[in-house]
PDB file of C-alpha atoms in Angstrom:
ATOM      1  CA  MET A   1       0.000   0.000   0.000  1.00  0.00           C
ATOM      2  CA  SER A   2       1.352   3.385  -0.934  1.00  0.00           C
ATOM      3  CA  TYR A   3       0.453   6.675   0.681  1.00  0.00           C
ATOM      4  CA  SER A   4       1.528  10.272   0.381  1.00  0.00           C
ATOM      5  CA  GLN A   5       3.803  11.726   2.998  1.00  0.00           C
ATOM      6  CA  ASP A   6       3.863  15.302   1.665  1.00  0.00           C
ATOM      7  CA  LEU A   7       0.815  17.578   1.738  1.00  0.00           C
ATOM      8  CA  ILE A   8       0.074  19.830  -1.203  1.00  0.00           C
ATOM      9  CA  PRO A   9       1.124  23.359  -0.231  1.00  0.00           C
ATOM     10  CA  PRO A  10      -1.603  26.010  -0.146  1.00  0.00           C
ATOM     11  CA  ARG A  11      -2.083  27.947  -3.326  1.00  0.00           C
ATOM     12  CA  PRO A  12      -3.491  31.421  -3.873  1.00  0.00           C
ATOM     13  CA  ALA A  13      -6.979  31.806  -5.247  1.00  0.00           C
ATOM     14  CA  PRO A  14      -7.149  32.041  -9.034  1.00  0.00           C
ATOM     15  CA  PRO A  15      -7.364  35.566 -10.387  1.00  0.00           C
ATOM     16  CA  ALA A  16     -10.842  36.881 -11.090  1.00  0.00           C
ATOM     17  CA  ALA A  17     -11.845  36.375 -14.679  1.00  0.00           C
ATOM     18  CA  TYR A  18     -11.924  39.617 -16.610  1.00  0.00           C
ATOM     19  CA  THR A  19     -15.221  40.072 -18.390  1.00  0.00           C
ATOM     20  CA  ARG A  20     -14.816  42.019 -21.544  1.00  0.00           C
ATOM     21  CA  LEU A  21     -17.516  44.293 -22.822  1.00  0.00           C
ATOM     22  CA  ASN A  22     -19.762  42.713 -25.405  1.00  0.00           C
ATOM     23  CA  PRO A  23     -22.729  44.113 -27.371  1.00  0.00           C
ATOM     24  CA  ALA A  24     -25.287  42.707 -24.915  1.00  0.00           C
ATOM     25  CA  ARG A  25     -23.538  44.268 -21.916  1.00  0.00           C
ATOM     26  CA  VAL A  26     -23.194  47.612 -23.671  1.00  0.00           C
ATOM     27  CA  LEU A  27     -26.886  47.565 -24.617  1.00  0.00           C
ATOM     28  CA  GLY A  28     -27.838  46.797 -21.024  1.00  0.00           C
ATOM     29  CA  ILE A  29     -25.746  49.696 -19.709  1.00  0.00           C
ATOM     30  CA  VAL A  30     -27.272  52.069 -22.254  1.00  0.00           C
ATOM     31  CA  LEU A  31     -30.806  51.003 -21.325  1.00  0.00           C
ATOM     32  CA  LEU A  32     -30.082  51.441 -17.616  1.00  0.00           C
ATOM     33  CA  VAL A  33     -28.763  54.944 -18.265  1.00  0.00           C
ATOM     34  CA  ILE A  34     -31.870  55.800 -20.296  1.00  0.00           C
ATOM     35  CA  TRP A  35     -34.200  54.507 -17.580  1.00  0.00           C
ATOM     36  CA  ALA A  36     -32.270  56.399 -14.914  1.00  0.00           C
ATOM     37  CA  ALA A  37     -32.475  59.606 -16.988  1.00  0.00           C
ATOM     38  CA  LEU A  38     -36.221  59.134 -17.444  1.00  0.00           C
ATOM     39  CA  GLY A  39     -36.676  58.589 -13.716  1.00  0.00           C
ATOM     40  CA  VAL A  40     -34.681  61.708 -12.849  1.00  0.00           C
ATOM     41  CA  GLY A  41     -36.604  63.741 -15.421  1.00  0.00           C
ATOM     42  CA  LEU A  42     -39.932  62.496 -14.088  1.00  0.00           C
ATOM     43  CA  LEU A  43     -38.945  63.374 -10.545  1.00  0.00           C
ATOM     44  CA  ALA A  44     -37.806  66.832 -11.664  1.00  0.00           C
ATOM     45  CA  MET A  45     -41.135  67.469 -13.413  1.00  0.00           C
ATOM     46  CA  MET A  46     -43.068  66.434 -10.306  1.00  0.00           C
ATOM     47  CA  ILE A  47     -41.029  68.837  -8.182  1.00  0.00           C
ATOM     48  CA  THR A  48     -41.257  71.774 -10.572  1.00  0.00           C
ATOM     49  CA  ASN A  49     -45.004  71.283 -11.232  1.00  0.00           C
ATOM     50  CA  TRP A  50     -45.936  70.698  -7.600  1.00  0.00           C
ATOM     51  CA  ASP A  51     -49.305  72.207  -6.693  1.00  0.00           C
ATOM     52  CA  GLN A  52     -49.919  72.351  -2.966  1.00  0.00           C
ATOM     53  CA  ASP A  53     -53.613  73.221  -3.304  1.00  0.00           C
ATOM     54  CA  LYS A  54     -54.385  70.185  -5.474  1.00  0.00           C
ATOM     55  CA  PHE A  55     -52.480  67.912  -3.131  1.00  0.00           C
ATOM     56  CA  VAL A  56     -54.388  69.165  -0.085  1.00  0.00           C
ATOM     57  CA  LYS A  57     -57.729  68.952  -1.898  1.00  0.00           C
ATOM     58  CA  TYR A  58     -57.400  65.546  -3.570  1.00  0.00           C
ATOM     59  CA  GLY A  59     -54.786  63.849  -1.387  1.00  0.00           C
ATOM     60  CA  PRO A  60     -57.345  62.602   1.170  1.00  0.00           C
ATOM     61  CA  ARG A  61     -59.436  61.169  -1.663  1.00  0.00           C
ATOM     62  CA  LEU A  62     -56.449  59.190  -2.936  1.00  0.00           C
ATOM     63  CA  LEU A  63     -55.770  57.857   0.573  1.00  0.00           C
ATOM     64  CA  ASP A  64     -59.424  56.864   0.899  1.00  0.00           C
ATOM     65  CA  GLY A  65     -59.170  55.084  -2.456  1.00  0.00           C
ATOM     66  CA  LEU A  66     -56.017  53.341  -1.261  1.00  0.00           C
ATOM     67  CA  VAL A  67     -57.854  51.956   1.776  1.00  0.00           C
ATOM     68  CA  THR A  68     -60.721  50.824  -0.466  1.00  0.00           C
ATOM     69  CA  THR A  69     -58.296  49.037  -2.787  1.00  0.00           C
ATOM     70  CA  LEU A  70     -56.642  47.197   0.093  1.00  0.00           C
ATOM     71  CA  LEU A  71     -60.033  46.180   1.474  1.00  0.00           C
ATOM     72  CA  ILE A  72     -61.253  44.927  -1.913  1.00  0.00           C
ATOM     73  CA  VAL A  73     -58.098  42.895  -2.473  1.00  0.00           C
ATOM     74  CA  ALA A  74     -58.154  41.421   1.046  1.00  0.00           C
ATOM     75  CA  VAL A  75     -61.807  40.353   0.824  1.00  0.00           C
ATOM     76  CA  SER A  76     -61.370  38.963  -2.696  1.00  0.00           C
ATOM     77  CA  ILE A  77     -58.268  36.952  -1.791  1.00  0.00           C
ATOM     78  CA  VAL A  78     -59.915  35.446   1.303  1.00  0.00           C
ATOM     79  CA  CYS A  79     -63.153  34.584  -0.516  1.00  0.00           C
ATOM     80  CA  GLY A  80     -61.181  33.208  -3.449  1.00  0.00           C
ATOM     81  CA  ALA A  81     -59.088  31.050  -1.119  1.00  0.00           C
ATOM     82  CA  VAL A  82     -62.246  29.579   0.461  1.00  0.00           C
ATOM     83  CA  LEU A  83     -63.740  28.836  -2.967  1.00  0.00           C
ATOM     84  CA  SER A  84     -60.500  27.407  -4.322  1.00  0.00           C
ATOM     85  CA  VAL A  85     -60.419  24.491  -1.859  1.00  0.00           C
ATOM     86  CA  PRO A  86     -63.513  22.624  -3.156  1.00  0.00           C
ATOM     87  CA  ILE A  87     -62.559  23.532  -6.727  1.00  0.00           C
ATOM     88  CA  ALA A  88     -59.083  22.055  -6.299  1.00  0.00           C
ATOM     89  CA  ILE A  89     -60.564  18.948  -4.682  1.00  0.00           C
ATOM     90  CA  GLY A  90     -62.963  18.614  -7.602  1.00  0.00           C
ATOM     91  CA  ARG A  91     -60.104  18.962 -10.079  1.00  0.00           C
ATOM     92  CA  MET A  92     -58.301  16.079  -8.364  1.00  0.00           C
ATOM     93  CA  SER A  93     -61.432  14.012  -7.847  1.00  0.00           C
ATOM     94  CA  LYS A  94     -61.977  10.751  -9.703  1.00  0.00           C
ATOM     95  CA  ASN A  95     -65.660  11.637  -9.964  1.00  0.00           C
ATOM     96  CA  ARG A  96     -66.095  12.550 -13.607  1.00  0.00           C
ATOM     97  CA  ILE A  97     -68.963  14.982 -13.034  1.00  0.00           C
ATOM     98  CA  ALA A  98     -67.102  16.955 -10.335  1.00  0.00           C
ATOM     99  CA  ASN A  99     -63.948  16.940 -12.423  1.00  0.00           C
ATOM    100  CA  VAL A 100     -65.708  18.232 -15.538  1.00  0.00           C
ATOM    101  CA  ILE A 101     -67.582  20.976 -13.666  1.00  0.00           C
ATOM    102  CA  THR A 102     -64.496  22.278 -11.877  1.00  0.00           C
ATOM    103  CA  PHE A 103     -62.409  22.036 -15.048  1.00  0.00           C
ATOM    104  CA  ALA A 104     -65.011  24.094 -16.922  1.00  0.00           C
ATOM    105  CA  TYR A 105     -65.026  26.691 -14.143  1.00  0.00           C
ATOM    106  CA  VAL A 106     -61.246  27.038 -14.145  1.00  0.00           C
ATOM    107  CA  TYR A 107     -61.112  27.029 -17.951  1.00  0.00           C
ATOM    108  CA  VAL A 108     -63.691  29.819 -18.296  1.00  0.00           C
ATOM    109  CA  PHE A 109     -62.362  32.146 -15.597  1.00  0.00           C
ATOM    110  CA  ARG A 110     -58.714  31.705 -16.586  1.00  0.00           C
ATOM    111  CA  GLY A 111     -59.419  31.876 -20.301  1.00  0.00           C
ATOM    112  CA  THR A 112     -61.551  35.037 -20.429  1.00  0.00           C
ATOM    113  CA  PRO A 113     -60.500  38.623 -19.635  1.00  0.00           C
ATOM    114  CA  LEU A 114     -61.192  39.868 -16.131  1.00  0.00           C
ATOM    115  CA  LEU A 115     -62.780  43.011 -17.590  1.00  0.00           C
ATOM    116  CA  ALA A 116     -65.351  40.897 -19.454  1.00  0.00           C
ATOM    117  CA  GLN A 117     -66.140  39.017 -16.249  1.00  0.00           C
ATOM    118  CA  VAL A 118     -66.670  42.269 -14.358  1.00  0.00           C
ATOM    119  CA  PHE A 119     -69.013  43.563 -17.076  1.00  0.00           C
ATOM    120  CA  MET A 120     -70.944  40.277 -17.189  1.00  0.00           C
ATOM    121  CA  ILE A 121     -71.540  40.360 -13.439  1.00  0.00           C
ATOM    122  CA  TYR A 122     -72.240  44.078 -13.040  1.00  0.00           C
ATOM    123  CA  TYR A 123     -74.175  44.769 -16.247  1.00  0.00           C
ATOM    124  CA  GLY A 124     -75.259  41.274 -17.300  1.00  0.00           C
ATOM    125  CA  LEU A 125     -76.806  40.170 -14.029  1.00  0.00           C
ATOM    126  CA  GLY A 126     -78.647  43.488 -13.857  1.00  0.00           C
ATOM    127  CA  GLY A 127     -81.044  42.057 -16.422  1.00  0.00           C
ATOM    128  CA  PHE A 128     -82.338  39.675 -13.748  1.00  0.00           C
ATOM    129  CA  ARG A 129     -83.398  42.454 -11.419  1.00  0.00           C
ATOM    130  CA  ASP A 130     -86.930  41.134 -10.921  1.00  0.00           C
ATOM    131  CA  ALA A 131     -85.643  37.695  -9.947  1.00  0.00           C
ATOM    132  CA  PHE A 132     -83.109  39.148  -7.517  1.00  0.00           C
ATOM    133  CA  GLU A 133     -85.754  41.396  -5.954  1.00  0.00           C
ATOM    134  CA  GLN A 134     -87.954  38.388  -5.311  1.00  0.00           C
ATOM    135  CA  VAL A 135     -85.188  36.659  -3.354  1.00  0.00           C
ATOM    136  CA  ASP A 136     -84.043  39.924  -1.740  1.00  0.00           C
ATOM    137  CA  LEU A 137     -80.600  39.943  -3.393  1.00  0.00           C
ATOM    138  CA  TRP A 138     -80.904  43.048  -5.543  1.00  0.00           C
ATOM    139  CA  TRP A 139     -79.185  45.132  -2.858  1.00  0.00           C
ATOM    140  CA  PHE A 140     -76.068  43.079  -3.592  1.00  0.00           C
ATOM    141  CA  PHE A 141     -76.060  43.083  -7.391  1.00  0.00           C
ATOM    142  CA  ARG A 142     -76.976  46.759  -7.770  1.00  0.00           C
ATOM    143  CA  ASP A 143     -73.870  47.848  -5.863  1.00  0.00           C
ATOM    144  CA  ALA A 144     -70.693  48.145  -7.946  1.00  0.00           C
ATOM    145  CA  TRP A 145     -68.491  47.427  -4.921  1.00  0.00           C
ATOM    146  CA  TYR A 146     -70.114  44.070  -4.227  1.00  0.00           C
ATOM    147  CA  CYS A 147     -70.148  43.095  -7.905  1.00  0.00           C
ATOM    148  CA  GLY A 148     -66.480  43.990  -8.231  1.00  0.00           C
ATOM    149  CA  VAL A 149     -65.529  41.922  -5.195  1.00  0.00           C
ATOM    150  CA  LEU A 150     -67.585  39.006  -6.528  1.00  0.00           C
ATOM    151  CA  ALA A 151     -65.874  39.171  -9.924  1.00  0.00           C
ATOM    152  CA  LEU A 152     -62.397  39.324  -8.397  1.00  0.00           C
ATOM    153  CA  SER A 153     -63.203  36.504  -5.967  1.00  0.00           C
ATOM    154  CA  LEU A 154     -64.471  34.183  -8.701  1.00  0.00           C
ATOM    155  CA  ASN A 155     -61.477  35.003 -10.888  1.00  0.00           C
ATOM    156  CA  THR A 156     -58.814  34.489  -8.254  1.00  0.00           C
ATOM    157  CA  ALA A 157     -60.543  31.306  -7.030  1.00  0.00           C
ATOM    158  CA  ALA A 158     -59.807  29.691 -10.389  1.00  0.00           C
ATOM    159  CA  TYR A 159     -56.123  30.647 -10.222  1.00  0.00           C
ATOM    160  CA  GLN A 160     -55.755  29.714  -6.557  1.00  0.00           C
ATOM    161  CA  ALA A 161     -57.402  26.348  -7.201  1.00  0.00           C
ATOM    162  CA  GLU A 162     -54.810  25.536  -9.848  1.00  0.00           C
ATOM    163  CA  ILE A 163     -52.013  26.706  -7.554  1.00  0.00           C
ATOM    164  CA  LEU A 164     -53.313  24.515  -4.747  1.00  0.00           C
ATOM    165  CA  ARG A 165     -53.886  21.511  -7.007  1.00  0.00           C
ATOM    166  CA  GLY A 166     -50.408  21.745  -8.497  1.00  0.00           C
ATOM    167  CA  ALA A 167     -48.831  22.092  -5.059  1.00  0.00           C
ATOM    168  CA  ILE A 168     -50.679  19.076  -3.656  1.00  0.00           C
ATOM    169  CA  GLU A 169     -49.818  16.922  -6.648  1.00  0.00           C
ATOM    170  CA  SER A 170     -46.164  17.962  -6.386  1.00  0.00           C
ATOM    171  CA  VAL A 171     -45.820  16.196  -3.022  1.00  0.00           C
ATOM    172  CA  PRO A 172     -44.115  12.839  -3.699  1.00  0.00           C
ATOM    173  CA  ARG A 173     -46.347   9.786  -3.533  1.00  0.00           C
ATOM    174  CA  GLY A 174     -43.873   8.229  -1.122  1.00  0.00           C
ATOM    175  CA  GLN A 175     -45.166  10.575   1.579  1.00  0.00           C
ATOM    176  CA  ARG A 176     -48.604   8.978   1.377  1.00  0.00           C
ATOM    177  CA  GLU A 177     -47.158   5.484   1.255  1.00  0.00           C
ATOM    178  CA  GLY A 178     -44.966   6.181   4.285  1.00  0.00           C
ATOM    179  CA  ALA A 179     -47.953   7.519   6.235  1.00  0.00           C
ATOM    180  CA  ALA A 180     -50.016   4.481   5.282  1.00  0.00           C
ATOM    181  CA  SER A 181     -47.240   2.156   6.461  1.00  0.00           C
ATOM    182  CA  LEU A 182     -47.384   3.884   9.857  1.00  0.00           C
ATOM    183  CA  GLY A 183     -51.121   3.294  10.067  1.00  0.00           C
ATOM    184  CA  LEU A 184     -52.147   6.957   9.707  1.00  0.00           C
ATOM    185  CA  SER A 185     -55.617   7.658   8.371  1.00  0.00           C
ATOM    186  CA  SER A 186     -56.104   9.396   5.037  1.00  0.00           C
ATOM    187  CA  SER A 187     -57.470  12.559   6.678  1.00  0.00           C
ATOM    188  CA  VAL A 188     -54.511  12.840   9.059  1.00  0.00           C
ATOM    189  CA  THR A 189     -52.122  12.152   6.178  1.00  0.00           C
ATOM    190  CA  PHE A 190     -53.714  14.867   4.057  1.00  0.00           C
ATOM    191  CA  TRP A 191     -53.935  17.618   6.675  1.00  0.00           C
ATOM    192  CA  LYS A 192     -50.788  16.880   8.688  1.00  0.00           C
ATOM    193  CA  ILE A 193     -48.369  15.694   5.996  1.00  0.00           C
ATOM    194  CA  ILE A 194     -49.517  16.623   2.488  1.00  0.00           C
ATOM    195  CA  VAL A 195     -51.012  20.078   3.056  1.00  0.00           C
ATOM    196  CA  PRO A 196     -48.054  21.577   5.019  1.00  0.00           C
ATOM    197  CA  GLN A 197     -45.622  20.523   2.288  1.00  0.00           C
ATOM    198  CA  ALA A 198     -47.978  21.684  -0.455  1.00  0.00           C
ATOM    199  CA  LEU A 199     -48.431  25.121   1.103  1.00  0.00           C
ATOM    200  CA  ILE A 200     -44.687  25.658   1.144  1.00  0.00           C
ATOM    201  CA  VAL A 201     -44.587  24.890  -2.583  1.00  0.00           C
ATOM    202  CA  ALA A 202     -47.588  27.154  -3.208  1.00  0.00           C
ATOM    203  CA  LEU A 203     -46.312  30.017  -1.069  1.00  0.00           C
ATOM    204  CA  ARG A 204     -44.564  31.972  -3.806  1.00  0.00           C
ATOM    205  CA  PRO A 205     -47.314  31.490  -6.446  1.00  0.00           C
ATOM    206  CA  TYR A 206     -49.842  32.693  -3.861  1.00  0.00           C
ATOM    207  CA  GLY A 207     -47.757  35.836  -3.343  1.00  0.00           C
ATOM    208  CA  ASN A 208     -47.657  36.456  -7.074  1.00  0.00           C
ATOM    209  CA  GLU A 209     -51.436  36.013  -7.256  1.00  0.00           C
ATOM    210  CA  ILE A 210     -51.985  38.604  -4.518  1.00  0.00           C
ATOM    211  CA  ILE A 211     -49.751  41.089  -6.334  1.00  0.00           C
ATOM    212  CA  LEU A 212     -51.626  40.475  -9.580  1.00  0.00           C
ATOM    213  CA  MET A 213     -54.925  41.056  -7.769  1.00  0.00           C
ATOM    214  CA  VAL A 214     -53.709  44.392  -6.428  1.00  0.00           C
ATOM    215  CA  LYS A 215     -53.027  45.586  -9.960  1.00  0.00           C
ATOM    216  CA  ALA A 216     -56.131  43.943 -11.431  1.00  0.00           C
ATOM    217  CA  SER A 217     -58.376  45.711  -8.902  1.00  0.00           C
ATOM    218  CA  ALA A 218     -57.819  48.945 -10.847  1.00  0.00           C
ATOM    219  CA  ILE A 219     -60.277  47.577 -13.435  1.00  0.00           C
ATOM    220  CA  LEU A 220     -63.143  48.156 -10.996  1.00  0.00           C
ATOM    221  CA  ALA A 221     -62.810  51.909 -11.506  1.00  0.00           C
ATOM    222  CA  ILE A 222     -64.580  51.403 -14.845  1.00  0.00           C
ATOM    223  CA  ILE A 223     -67.778  50.343 -13.049  1.00  0.00           C
ATOM    224  CA  THR A 224     -67.661  53.410 -10.751  1.00  0.00           C
ATOM    225  CA  VAL A 225     -65.941  51.789  -7.762  1.00  0.00           C
ATOM    226  CA  LEU A 226     -64.051  54.591  -6.016  1.00  0.00           C
ATOM    227  CA  ASP A 227     -60.906  52.646  -5.250  1.00  0.00           C
ATOM    228  CA  LEU A 228     -57.448  54.123  -5.753  1.00  0.00           C
ATOM    229  CA  MET A 229     -57.789  54.236  -9.526  1.00  0.00           C
ATOM    230  CA  GLY A 230     -61.379  55.453  -9.268  1.00  0.00           C
ATOM    231  CA  GLN A 231     -60.370  58.379  -7.051  1.00  0.00           C
ATOM    232  CA  THR A 232     -57.452  59.076  -9.391  1.00  0.00           C
ATOM    233  CA  ARG A 233     -59.817  59.290 -12.361  1.00  0.00           C
ATOM    234  CA  TYR A 234     -62.024  61.648 -10.363  1.00  0.00           C
ATOM    235  CA  ALA A 235     -59.086  63.895  -9.481  1.00  0.00           C
ATOM    236  CA  PHE A 236     -57.849  63.937 -13.083  1.00  0.00           C
ATOM    237  CA  SER A 237     -61.310  64.787 -14.417  1.00  0.00           C
ATOM    238  CA  ARG A 238     -61.341  67.871 -12.175  1.00  0.00           C
ATOM    239  CA  THR A 239     -57.743  69.039 -12.625  1.00  0.00           C
ATOM    240  CA  PHE A 240     -56.472  67.461 -15.888  1.00  0.00           C
ATOM    241  CA  ASP A 241     -53.163  67.103 -14.087  1.00  0.00           C
ATOM    242  CA  TYR A 242     -51.196  63.999 -15.074  1.00  0.00           C
ATOM    243  CA  GLN A 243     -49.566  63.921 -11.631  1.00  0.00           C
ATOM    244  CA  ALA A 244     -52.706  62.283 -10.249  1.00  0.00           C
ATOM    245  CA  TYR A 245     -51.847  59.141 -12.205  1.00  0.00           C
ATOM    246  CA  LEU A 246     -48.212  59.397 -11.176  1.00  0.00           C
ATOM    247  CA  TRP A 247     -49.201  59.376  -7.522  1.00  0.00           C
ATOM    248  CA  ALA A 248     -51.512  56.431  -8.164  1.00  0.00           C
ATOM    249  CA  ALA A 249     -48.626  54.549  -9.775  1.00  0.00           C
ATOM    250  CA  ILE A 250     -46.434  55.350  -6.767  1.00  0.00           C
ATOM    251  CA  PHE A 251     -49.106  54.029  -4.390  1.00  0.00           C
ATOM    252  CA  TYR A 252     -49.509  50.811  -6.379  1.00  0.00           C
ATOM    253  CA  LEU A 253     -45.737  50.390  -6.519  1.00  0.00           C
ATOM    254  CA  ALA A 254     -45.500  50.900  -2.750  1.00  0.00           C
ATOM    255  CA  ILE A 255     -48.197  48.273  -2.138  1.00  0.00           C
ATOM    256  CA  VAL A 256     -46.515  45.739  -4.411  1.00  0.00           C
ATOM    257  CA  GLU A 257     -43.066  46.353  -2.946  1.00  0.00           C
ATOM    258  CA  THR A 258     -44.382  46.053   0.607  1.00  0.00           C
ATOM    259  CA  LEU A 259     -46.154  42.792  -0.233  1.00  0.00           C
ATOM    260  CA  ARG A 260     -43.016  41.475  -1.899  1.00  0.00           C
ATOM    261  CA  HIS A 261     -40.875  42.062   1.183  1.00  0.00           C
ATOM    262  CA  VAL A 262     -43.515  40.785   3.601  1.00  0.00           C
ATOM    263  CA  TRP A 263     -44.033  37.638   1.541  1.00  0.00           C
ATOM    264  CA  ALA A 264     -40.282  37.074   1.285  1.00  0.00           C
ATOM    265  CA  ALA A 265     -40.007  37.338   5.074  1.00  0.00           C
ATOM    266  CA  ILE A 266     -42.875  34.862   5.542  1.00  0.00           C
ATOM    267  CA  GLU A 267     -41.317  32.451   3.070  1.00  0.00           C
ATOM    268  CA  LYS A 268     -37.938  32.731   4.764  1.00  0.00           C
ATOM    269  CA  TYR A 269     -39.496  32.012   8.155  1.00  0.00           C
ATOM    270  CA  LEU A 270     -41.587  29.039   7.024  1.00  0.00           C
ATOM    271  CA  THR A 271     -38.746  27.453   5.044  1.00  0.00           C
ATOM    272  CA  ARG A 272     -36.023  28.038   7.621  1.00  0.00           C
ATOM    273  CA  HIS A 273     -35.838  24.275   8.317  1.00  0.00           C
ATOM    274  CA  LEU A 274     -35.002  23.617   4.653  1.00  0.00           C
ATOM    275  CA  LYS A 275     -31.839  25.745   4.696  1.00  0.00           C
ATOM    276  CA  ARG A 276     -28.488  24.427   5.830  1.00  0.00           C
TER     277      ARG A 276
END
């Protein structure tokens, strides 16, 4: 048997590779400079065209619209999450009728524009006023706020159902087999083993869905809902000042960025056991 008696002496780290400029890198630098110049110019215009009177007059309306937007998104996401559970179960069911019905639901609401769905609910269901009055539901369908929340809830339920179904099916089958070998019931296996792992997989897609709902809620301004975009349209119709839309964009950007950081913190906390 042979063995080495001398250790390899330590060597310095290899020099950093020099990356030469190429056309793609140059184009990226140029685009970054252009975007930075546009951002600086936009900020300069907002400062030079600042109107204190308009800000004092319409600022509270924008804040009220911001609160309305957050409330609409929160209610829609919660209602959509509740609806998505039976839809996801139906999509995974071996019952052909349940599978076909839930597939049709998901196919329609994911395959048609959200704007069309809002119009169908707000304007289309208005044609059934007599029927809704007989069952005392007209108070709901005559209000744009309720119709908007209903449309967003039905739309996000289809997306959340697919997120949940994909996450559950991504859990390896060996988890179920291992639970069965230990004598665990199917309900305990599903809720204690499958669902926790599935929710970790679905965490990031759920965050993306919430962000998309924040931006999609601006559509409700078209049916007279005075959310953030609705109040912005009102302010612009009175002042014809483009800065109203700039402030709306800043508010939406702040919401999205806050959600992104909060969701990243939640994901980091829930997946801390997966990191070494």
